[in-house]
Amino acid sequence: MDKKSLAFWQDKAATLSIEGRAFIDGEYRDAEGGRTFDCLSPIDGKLLAKVADSGAADVDAAVSAARRAFDSGVWSGLNPRQRKAILLRWAASIREHMDELALLETLDAGKPIADTTSVDVPGAAYCVEWFAEAIDKVGGEVAPADHHLVGLVTREPIGVVAAVVPWNFPILMASWKFGPALAAGNSVVLKPSEKSPLTAIRLAQLALDAGIPAGVFNVVPGAGEPGKLLALHQDVDCLAFTGSTNVGKLIMQYAGQSNLKRVWLELGGKSPNIVMPDCPDMDRAANAAAGAIFYNMGEMCTAGSRLLVHRDIKDVFLDKLIAAARSYTPGNPLDPNTSMGAIVDKVQLERVLGYIEAGRAEAKLLLGGARVKEETGGFYIEPTIFEIPASGAKVAREEIFGPVLSVITFDTVEEAIRIANDSEYGLAAAVWTSNLTIAHEVSRKLRAGTVWVNCYDEGGDMNFPFGGYKQSGNGRDKSLHALEKYTELKSTLVRLR
Ligand code: NAD
């Protein structure tokens, strides 16, 4: 396929028409009172659109529309085969609108266009396809019971599902929620992040055009307030959240204060990437370690932000790592050759720079550490690497959500496991070794939802459940297990005589 040029994307951006209104009951609407917020591009700090700032009336309208649609059976009552056909049409339409959606995502979140066209938008289409394809193949059980009974165990859609999502993979994280939720027959109210609402808003029209009935898929943009209103709402049956651990804790409280809606949380991480002295391929490991933290500007929940290296190989490994890190030079996200884009906004930029300052005081700076390309008006930070002293450092403990890597040295396998698990998080982890026994033993002992052996961030297939141990959350996105979150389990016992 031809690689489109920077000029192509700049021309397209100049003529792009951007929708900023909420989508409720099958139509775009202004927020009540015409309230809006400014949606700025992190590429140059300029205004992209005025976006609806949804409040209580808008959230209520969206939840009511979702409830009406659910109760009417217009979606929930379809044969799964029919839902599948409509979802596949929607996925095809997402692929047809690839350029437009990828451009919106790049302008809104600062992600390189090379990534939004190859990962984010195709990944969202694939997610919708995968759950569409699955939904007419999963059934219930006929369970063992007394001879005079027939006992059925079935799964039913839960009702109105709210999805509150973050800004680092806006369309992809949203699809991991609405894909399985819609396939299972629920109605959805999606609350995108205020930092990246544009693809969610656009997707809603494509959903309607593909045949998803009015009220089944609604989008209420805004900051924390509509998310909180959804979490407190008495008529929302389930809230699926991806975001920070702090807000995840609030969401659980809101559910407890309201109707005990089911709450599923995908939260933060501080993932360890352990390189043993018998690492089978140091060049591959160094490239993967750089990608694990510098891909997507480090704005990844699974970022391999703690690199644990055995003392015997530390010096040689760090040389390779630093060489690999230099290939992530911040550049214009619209340039197809750019591998590192802009930090999502000024708030996040300052947060990351604050951590870098703290790192300078406590650890040894090995690479980067500065804001760059300030003349563009955008928000760019160099790949940054710190070597952490034995006494530890804040940058090695807290989730930064930016391109900042902490390198920690260890001497024994036991010490590596102890350091790796010494975190409130448990989202992902990796270990590099040629020894099969060490690979399995370490994998077992790592308290994390995903463990990679001799790789990092592999497995883009939908087949693998994704989620965390400890304060990285509960529940799992992706895979058939994700359907369980959006269904209630019912036992039906029929007495024959
Ligand atoms: P965030 O918690 O600030 O916001 C997430 C969403 O919650 C946004 O839509 C936001 O508007 C909304 N929100 C904010 N305050 C709220 C409140 N009081 N009530 C309800 N909703 C509220 O997180 P973020 O900065 O958007 O995203 C970064 C975080 O997301 C990181 O911690 C990252 O690790 C995590 N993340 C986790 C996964 C995962 O699958 N585990 C994936 C991506 C991101």
XYZ file of C-alpha atoms and ligand atoms in Angstrom:
541
model
C 0.000 0.000 0.000
C 1.251 3.510 -0.800
C 2.467 5.426 2.189
C 0.620 8.730 2.203
C 2.779 11.819 2.522
C 2.931 14.540 5.162
C 1.442 16.917 2.556
C -1.490 14.517 2.012
C -2.331 14.496 5.717
C -1.836 18.244 6.111
C -4.180 18.938 3.165
C -6.736 16.541 4.551
C -6.484 18.133 7.994
C -7.040 21.590 6.505
C -10.387 20.571 4.996
C -11.554 18.149 7.702
C -15.008 18.867 9.081
C -15.168 17.991 12.772
C -18.348 17.106 14.671
C -18.284 18.102 18.332
C -21.850 17.484 19.479
C -23.103 14.697 21.721
C -24.918 11.781 20.056
C -28.137 10.839 21.816
C -31.043 8.701 20.598
C -29.780 8.579 17.034
C -28.957 12.247 16.504
C -26.298 14.843 17.200
C -27.317 17.334 19.870
C -25.780 20.315 21.608
C -25.274 19.910 25.331
C -28.036 21.512 27.370
C -27.533 25.253 27.545
C -25.104 25.020 24.607
C -22.164 24.371 26.966
C -18.914 23.480 25.184
C -15.246 22.976 25.949
C -12.244 23.649 23.711
C -10.658 20.619 22.118
C -7.030 21.532 21.328
C -4.502 19.641 19.242
C -1.306 18.685 21.093
C 0.507 18.900 17.748
C 0.468 22.705 17.793
C -1.789 23.732 20.690
C -4.446 25.075 18.288
C -8.219 24.758 18.591
C -9.656 21.778 16.730
C -13.314 22.034 17.734
C -15.762 23.217 20.350
C -17.094 20.031 21.919
C -20.358 19.508 23.820
C -19.797 19.604 27.563
C -22.456 17.129 28.650
C -24.258 17.671 31.953
C -27.008 15.966 33.948
C -29.772 16.579 31.383
C -27.652 15.123 28.581
C -26.601 12.082 30.606
C -30.215 11.486 31.633
C -31.378 11.785 28.028
C -28.716 9.338 26.853
C -29.461 6.797 29.601
C -33.241 7.061 28.946
C -32.716 6.540 25.218
C -30.488 3.556 25.951
C -33.066 2.095 28.345
C -35.963 2.587 25.900
C -33.983 0.927 23.131
C -33.022 -1.950 25.414
C -36.538 -2.552 26.679
C -38.039 -2.362 23.182
C -35.906 -5.306 22.054
C -34.942 -3.473 18.892
C -31.334 -4.607 19.505
C -31.371 -6.812 22.595
C -34.144 -8.936 21.084
C -32.475 -9.593 17.746
C -31.194 -13.009 16.830
C -27.430 -12.796 17.539
C -26.883 -13.548 13.852
C -28.699 -10.306 12.995
C -26.655 -8.255 15.466
C -23.560 -9.817 13.995
C -24.476 -8.721 10.449
C -25.035 -5.119 11.557
C -21.838 -4.990 13.630
C -19.862 -6.360 10.678
C -21.299 -3.564 8.506
C -20.173 -1.052 11.147
C -16.681 -2.545 11.268
C -16.469 -2.373 7.456
C -17.512 1.265 7.606
C -14.801 1.986 10.202
C -12.279 0.519 7.768
C -13.738 2.557 4.886
C -13.344 5.713 6.995
C -9.813 4.759 8.052
C -8.105 7.939 6.852
C -10.650 10.244 8.422
C -10.731 8.440 11.780
C -6.945 8.044 11.940
C -6.491 11.716 11.155
C -8.997 12.737 13.830
C -7.176 10.546 16.359
C -3.762 11.915 15.419
C -4.893 15.551 15.549
C -6.737 15.018 18.821
C -4.285 12.844 20.775
C -0.923 13.589 19.092
C -0.347 9.949 18.130
C 1.769 9.292 15.025
C -0.352 8.822 11.900
C 1.711 5.701 11.148
C 0.225 4.194 14.333
C -3.366 5.414 14.071
C -3.588 3.976 10.527
C -1.955 0.657 11.445
C -2.952 0.017 15.070
C -5.685 2.207 16.557
C -8.353 2.347 13.856
C -7.836 -1.126 12.346
C -7.647 -2.476 15.905
C -11.060 -0.996 16.727
C -12.585 -2.442 13.537
C -11.041 -5.830 14.324
C -12.457 -5.741 17.855
C -15.980 -5.081 16.580
C -15.579 -7.846 13.972
C -14.217 -10.319 16.507
C -17.117 -9.934 18.951
C -19.622 -9.839 16.080
C -18.215 -13.124 14.777
C -18.252 -14.658 18.247
C -21.731 -13.781 19.352
C -23.695 -16.337 17.300
C -21.368 -19.122 18.392
C -21.551 -18.933 22.172
C -24.430 -20.635 23.923
C -25.491 -21.609 27.407
C -25.435 -24.907 29.298
C -27.868 -27.652 30.151
C -26.689 -28.427 33.656
C -26.922 -31.741 35.508
C -30.036 -31.779 37.719
C -32.706 -34.100 39.151
C -34.319 -36.319 36.528
C -37.646 -34.476 36.742
C -35.974 -31.159 35.916
C -34.390 -29.486 32.919
C -31.846 -26.963 34.172
C -30.653 -24.214 31.836
C -27.794 -21.834 32.511
C -27.959 -18.865 30.165
C -26.399 -15.459 29.777
C -28.553 -12.402 29.129
C -27.539 -8.867 28.257
C -27.245 -6.783 31.382
C -29.094 -3.681 30.077
C -27.626 -0.192 29.915
C -23.827 -0.242 29.889
C -21.843 2.961 30.434
C -18.276 3.020 29.122
C -15.901 5.660 30.506
C -12.563 5.627 28.702
C -9.149 7.359 28.635
C -7.221 9.299 26.017
C -4.152 7.169 25.288
C -5.854 4.808 22.799
C -9.205 6.579 22.455
C -10.969 4.593 19.726
C -9.278 1.303 20.657
C -10.036 1.367 24.390
C -13.621 2.422 23.618
C -13.998 -0.500 21.193
C -12.799 -2.974 23.826
C -15.892 -1.923 25.819
C -18.598 -1.296 23.219
C -17.529 -4.249 21.025
C -18.472 -6.986 23.493
C -21.209 -4.927 25.194
C -23.110 -4.322 21.938
C -22.500 -7.827 20.616
C -24.086 -9.210 23.798
C -27.223 -7.127 23.146
C -26.775 -4.217 25.533
C -27.348 -0.522 24.911
C -24.273 1.656 25.442
C -23.561 5.195 26.633
C -19.938 6.036 25.842
C -18.105 8.823 27.701
C -14.819 9.543 25.889
C -12.009 11.463 27.555
C -12.236 15.235 27.327
C -8.681 15.108 25.945
C -9.653 12.964 22.922
C -13.410 12.870 22.221
C -13.475 13.203 18.422
C -13.326 9.646 17.070
C -16.024 8.473 19.504
C -18.346 11.223 18.312
C -17.733 10.374 14.647
C -18.163 6.637 15.235
C -21.713 7.187 16.466
C -22.937 8.361 13.052
C -21.209 5.418 11.389
C -22.986 3.098 13.852
C -26.392 4.527 12.973
C -25.639 4.375 9.251
C -24.623 0.718 9.607
C -28.026 -0.089 11.128
C -27.474 0.087 14.887
C -30.853 1.442 15.995
C -31.284 4.888 17.562
C -30.664 4.852 21.315
C -28.471 1.734 21.270
C -25.178 3.641 20.980
C -24.893 7.105 22.546
C -21.897 9.372 23.139
C -21.760 12.035 25.867
C -18.482 13.988 25.739
C -17.256 16.031 28.671
C -14.701 15.882 31.470
C -15.131 13.986 34.750
C -18.683 15.191 35.427
C -20.620 13.052 32.912
C -18.483 10.074 33.966
C -19.433 10.652 37.588
C -23.102 11.149 36.675
C -23.092 7.842 34.808
C -21.411 6.075 37.728
C -24.012 7.486 40.139
C -26.968 6.883 37.799
C -29.753 4.650 39.134
C -30.618 3.371 35.668
C -27.157 2.347 34.473
C -26.698 -1.403 35.025
C -22.973 -1.695 34.424
C -20.054 0.692 34.138
C -16.910 -0.358 32.313
C -14.032 1.986 33.066
C -10.508 2.356 31.776
C -8.419 5.061 33.396
C -6.433 5.923 36.477
C -6.514 3.951 39.711
C -7.623 7.039 41.658
C -10.709 7.586 39.507
C -11.352 3.822 39.463
C -11.641 3.920 43.265
C -14.164 6.771 43.008
C -16.219 4.838 40.453
C -16.553 1.922 42.869
C -17.741 4.329 45.559
C -20.301 5.903 43.211
C -21.669 2.448 42.401
C -21.978 1.754 46.130
C -23.726 5.072 46.706
C -26.258 4.405 43.945
C -27.568 1.107 42.565
C -24.621 -1.301 42.977
C -24.157 -1.337 39.220
C -21.546 -3.812 38.075
C -18.212 -2.019 37.831
C -15.301 -3.201 35.725
C -11.994 -1.406 36.075
C -8.919 -1.374 33.851
C -6.443 0.865 35.651
C -2.817 1.929 35.838
C 0.444 0.041 35.785
C 4.156 0.166 36.504
C 5.174 -2.933 34.642
C 8.520 -4.678 35.168
C 10.564 -5.943 32.231
C 13.198 -8.368 33.568
C 16.325 -9.144 31.556
C 18.249 -12.178 32.838
C 21.946 -12.663 32.046
C 21.063 -15.539 29.679
C 18.736 -13.330 27.612
C 18.561 -15.134 24.235
C 18.879 -12.051 22.024
C 20.134 -8.822 23.586
C 19.490 -6.714 20.478
C 15.874 -7.812 20.268
C 15.449 -7.360 24.010
C 16.903 -3.842 23.884
C 14.660 -2.853 20.972
C 11.634 -4.309 22.746
C 12.553 -2.561 26.010
C 12.705 0.779 24.175
C 9.404 0.111 22.393
C 7.821 -0.971 25.680
C 8.225 2.535 27.094
C 8.653 4.898 24.133
C 5.922 3.617 21.799
C 2.874 5.907 22.004
C 5.013 8.439 23.928
C 4.953 6.072 26.898
C 1.234 6.782 27.296
C 0.473 3.094 27.783
C -1.043 1.297 30.729
C 1.211 -1.676 29.945
C 4.340 0.459 29.497
C 7.445 -1.448 30.547
C 8.410 1.498 32.710
C 10.666 -0.485 35.078
C 13.535 -2.240 33.339
C 15.215 -4.757 35.654
C 18.638 -5.736 34.293
C 21.050 -8.279 35.737
C 24.286 -6.666 36.899
C 26.468 -8.907 34.674
C 24.955 -7.555 31.459
C 23.939 -4.088 32.550
C 26.594 -2.047 30.755
C 26.342 -3.823 27.439
C 22.532 -3.852 27.596
C 22.281 -0.156 28.401
C 24.424 0.731 25.384
C 22.034 -1.172 23.137
C 18.985 0.277 24.878
C 20.163 3.860 24.488
C 20.871 3.284 20.785
C 17.363 1.861 20.361
C 15.796 4.734 22.319
C 17.376 7.297 19.988
C 15.174 6.013 17.152
C 12.159 7.483 18.991
C 12.748 11.103 18.044
C 9.719 13.312 18.635
C 8.408 14.575 15.305
C 5.301 15.884 13.574
C 2.626 13.207 14.160
C 1.216 13.868 10.678
C 4.515 12.812 9.083
C 4.256 9.088 8.257
C 7.927 8.651 9.180
C 7.405 9.879 12.753
C 7.658 7.199 15.422
C 7.083 9.430 18.454
C 4.377 12.098 18.532
C 3.124 14.680 21.016
C 2.120 14.296 24.656
C -1.673 14.541 24.810
C -1.948 18.023 26.389
C -0.221 20.675 28.465
C -1.407 19.220 31.765
C 0.135 15.832 30.984
C 3.277 17.493 29.597
C 3.806 19.330 32.869
C 3.075 16.235 34.896
C 5.737 14.262 33.026
C 8.248 17.120 33.256
C 7.573 17.258 37.006
C 8.489 13.584 37.305
C 11.641 14.185 35.263
C 12.640 16.925 37.704
C 12.075 14.542 40.622
C 14.119 11.911 38.790
C 17.044 14.277 38.318
C 17.169 14.783 42.096
C 17.058 11.092 43.038
C 18.526 9.120 40.121
C 21.130 9.308 37.364
C 19.889 10.687 34.038
C 21.182 8.492 31.185
C 19.244 9.959 28.254
C 16.888 12.807 27.317
C 15.026 14.684 30.016
C 13.866 17.739 28.067
C 10.845 19.250 26.377
C 11.562 19.727 22.655
C 9.924 21.343 19.609
C 8.450 24.077 21.791
C 8.415 26.434 18.803
C 5.588 24.353 17.269
C 3.249 25.280 20.128
C 2.861 21.518 20.707
C 3.875 19.255 23.592
C 6.888 17.025 22.946
C 9.287 15.245 25.319
C 12.434 13.290 24.440
C 12.817 9.618 25.366
C 14.181 9.754 28.911
C 16.086 7.080 30.851
C 17.080 7.107 34.533
C 19.337 4.680 36.372
C 17.772 4.119 39.782
C 19.955 3.803 42.922
C 19.474 0.932 45.368
C 17.575 3.297 47.677
C 14.825 3.646 45.023
C 13.192 6.734 43.532
C 9.729 8.177 42.951
C 10.073 7.803 39.156
C 10.559 4.059 39.640
C 7.476 3.704 41.857
C 4.688 5.872 40.450
C 2.953 5.610 37.095
C 4.191 8.533 34.963
C 2.344 7.771 31.723
C 5.049 9.361 29.615
C 8.364 8.471 27.916
C 10.363 7.943 31.118
C 12.149 4.658 31.840
C 13.641 3.567 35.172
C 16.523 1.090 35.025
C 17.017 -1.047 38.134
C 19.935 -3.465 38.636
C 19.531 -6.890 40.294
C 21.786 -9.819 41.189
C 19.527 -12.870 41.668
C 16.279 -14.261 40.246
C 14.636 -13.997 43.670
C 15.609 -10.345 43.961
C 14.207 -9.627 40.474
C 10.874 -11.237 41.386
C 10.712 -9.330 44.678
C 11.382 -5.985 42.994
C 8.972 -6.774 40.150
C 6.120 -7.568 42.547
C 6.901 -4.664 44.882
C 4.226 -2.446 43.345
C 0.594 -1.580 43.986
C 0.017 -2.409 40.314
C -0.041 -5.746 38.486
C -1.002 -5.173 34.878
C 1.831 -6.692 32.855
C 5.381 -8.023 33.157
C 8.069 -9.602 31.006
C 11.059 -11.860 31.479
C 13.910 -12.550 29.059
C 15.818 -15.810 29.561
C 17.010 -18.886 27.638
C 16.210 -21.144 30.571
C 12.766 -22.756 30.238
C 12.504 -23.479 33.938
C 13.327 -19.906 34.931
C 10.891 -18.620 32.297
C 8.010 -20.654 33.734
C 8.903 -20.197 37.379
C 9.269 -16.447 37.073
C 6.057 -16.171 35.002
C 4.154 -18.021 37.722
C 5.489 -15.800 40.456
C 4.852 -12.494 38.698
C 1.619 -10.969 39.989
C 0.399 -9.572 36.687
C -2.495 -10.095 34.277
C -0.197 -10.568 31.276
C 3.323 -12.019 31.260
C 5.502 -11.941 28.169
C 8.477 -14.282 27.818
C 11.246 -13.157 25.461
C 9.037 -10.437 23.999
C 7.066 -7.378 25.087
C 3.615 -6.198 24.037
C 3.082 -9.076 21.599
C -0.285 -10.727 21.023
C -2.529 -8.218 19.300
C -5.134 -10.947 18.847
C -8.454 -10.529 20.612
C -8.037 -14.041 22.046
C -6.054 -12.967 25.102
C -7.812 -11.525 28.161
C -6.365 -8.154 29.131
C -6.473 -6.690 32.630
C -4.749 -6.412 35.933
C -3.993 -7.928 39.308
C -4.024 -5.773 42.449
C -4.763 -2.070 41.896
C -4.486 -2.427 38.126
C -8.147 -3.339 38.192
C -10.632 -6.181 37.918
C -12.384 -7.918 35.061
C -10.783 -8.460 31.683
C -11.133 -6.779 28.308
C -10.738 -8.789 25.081
C -11.408 -12.516 24.561
C -14.666 -14.396 25.154
C -14.222 -13.675 28.885
C -15.037 -10.009 28.179
C -18.577 -11.041 27.220
C -19.083 -12.229 30.796
C -18.799 -8.644 32.033
C -21.745 -7.526 29.951
C -24.110 -10.378 30.729
C -26.029 -11.644 33.724
C -25.979 -15.354 34.458
C -29.406 -16.949 34.805
C -30.439 -20.406 36.032
C -33.814 -21.579 34.714
C -35.229 -24.766 36.240
C -38.145 -26.431 34.444
C -40.093 -29.155 36.286
C -41.250 -31.757 33.797
C -43.730 -33.577 36.036
P -8.480 9.313 34.199
O -8.820 8.375 35.294
O -8.082 10.685 34.530
O -9.747 9.468 33.216
C -10.369 8.342 32.615
C -11.783 8.724 32.264
O -12.515 8.992 33.464
C -11.897 9.989 31.416
O -12.953 9.819 30.481
C -12.251 11.052 32.451
O -12.958 12.148 31.919
C -13.141 10.264 33.398
N -13.222 10.806 34.762
C -12.392 11.671 35.378
N -12.810 11.914 36.643
C -13.933 11.168 36.816
C -14.833 10.974 37.920
N -14.661 11.575 39.085
N -15.863 10.118 37.741
C -16.050 9.473 36.568
N -15.246 9.627 35.499
C -14.196 10.461 35.618
O -7.398 8.569 33.315
P -6.681 9.124 32.003
O -5.702 10.164 32.407
O -7.706 9.471 30.970
O -5.938 7.820 31.469
C -4.712 7.415 31.975
C -4.890 6.249 32.920
O -5.594 5.197 32.262
C -3.564 5.653 33.339
O -3.575 5.404 34.715
C -3.518 4.344 32.558
O -2.713 3.354 33.126
C -4.943 3.956 32.505
N -5.185 3.007 31.421
C -5.436 1.705 31.754
C -5.665 0.752 30.751
C -5.952 -0.674 31.093
O -6.483 -1.386 30.241
N -5.638 -1.149 32.292
C -5.640 1.150 29.409
C -5.384 2.487 29.107
C -5.177 3.406 30.137
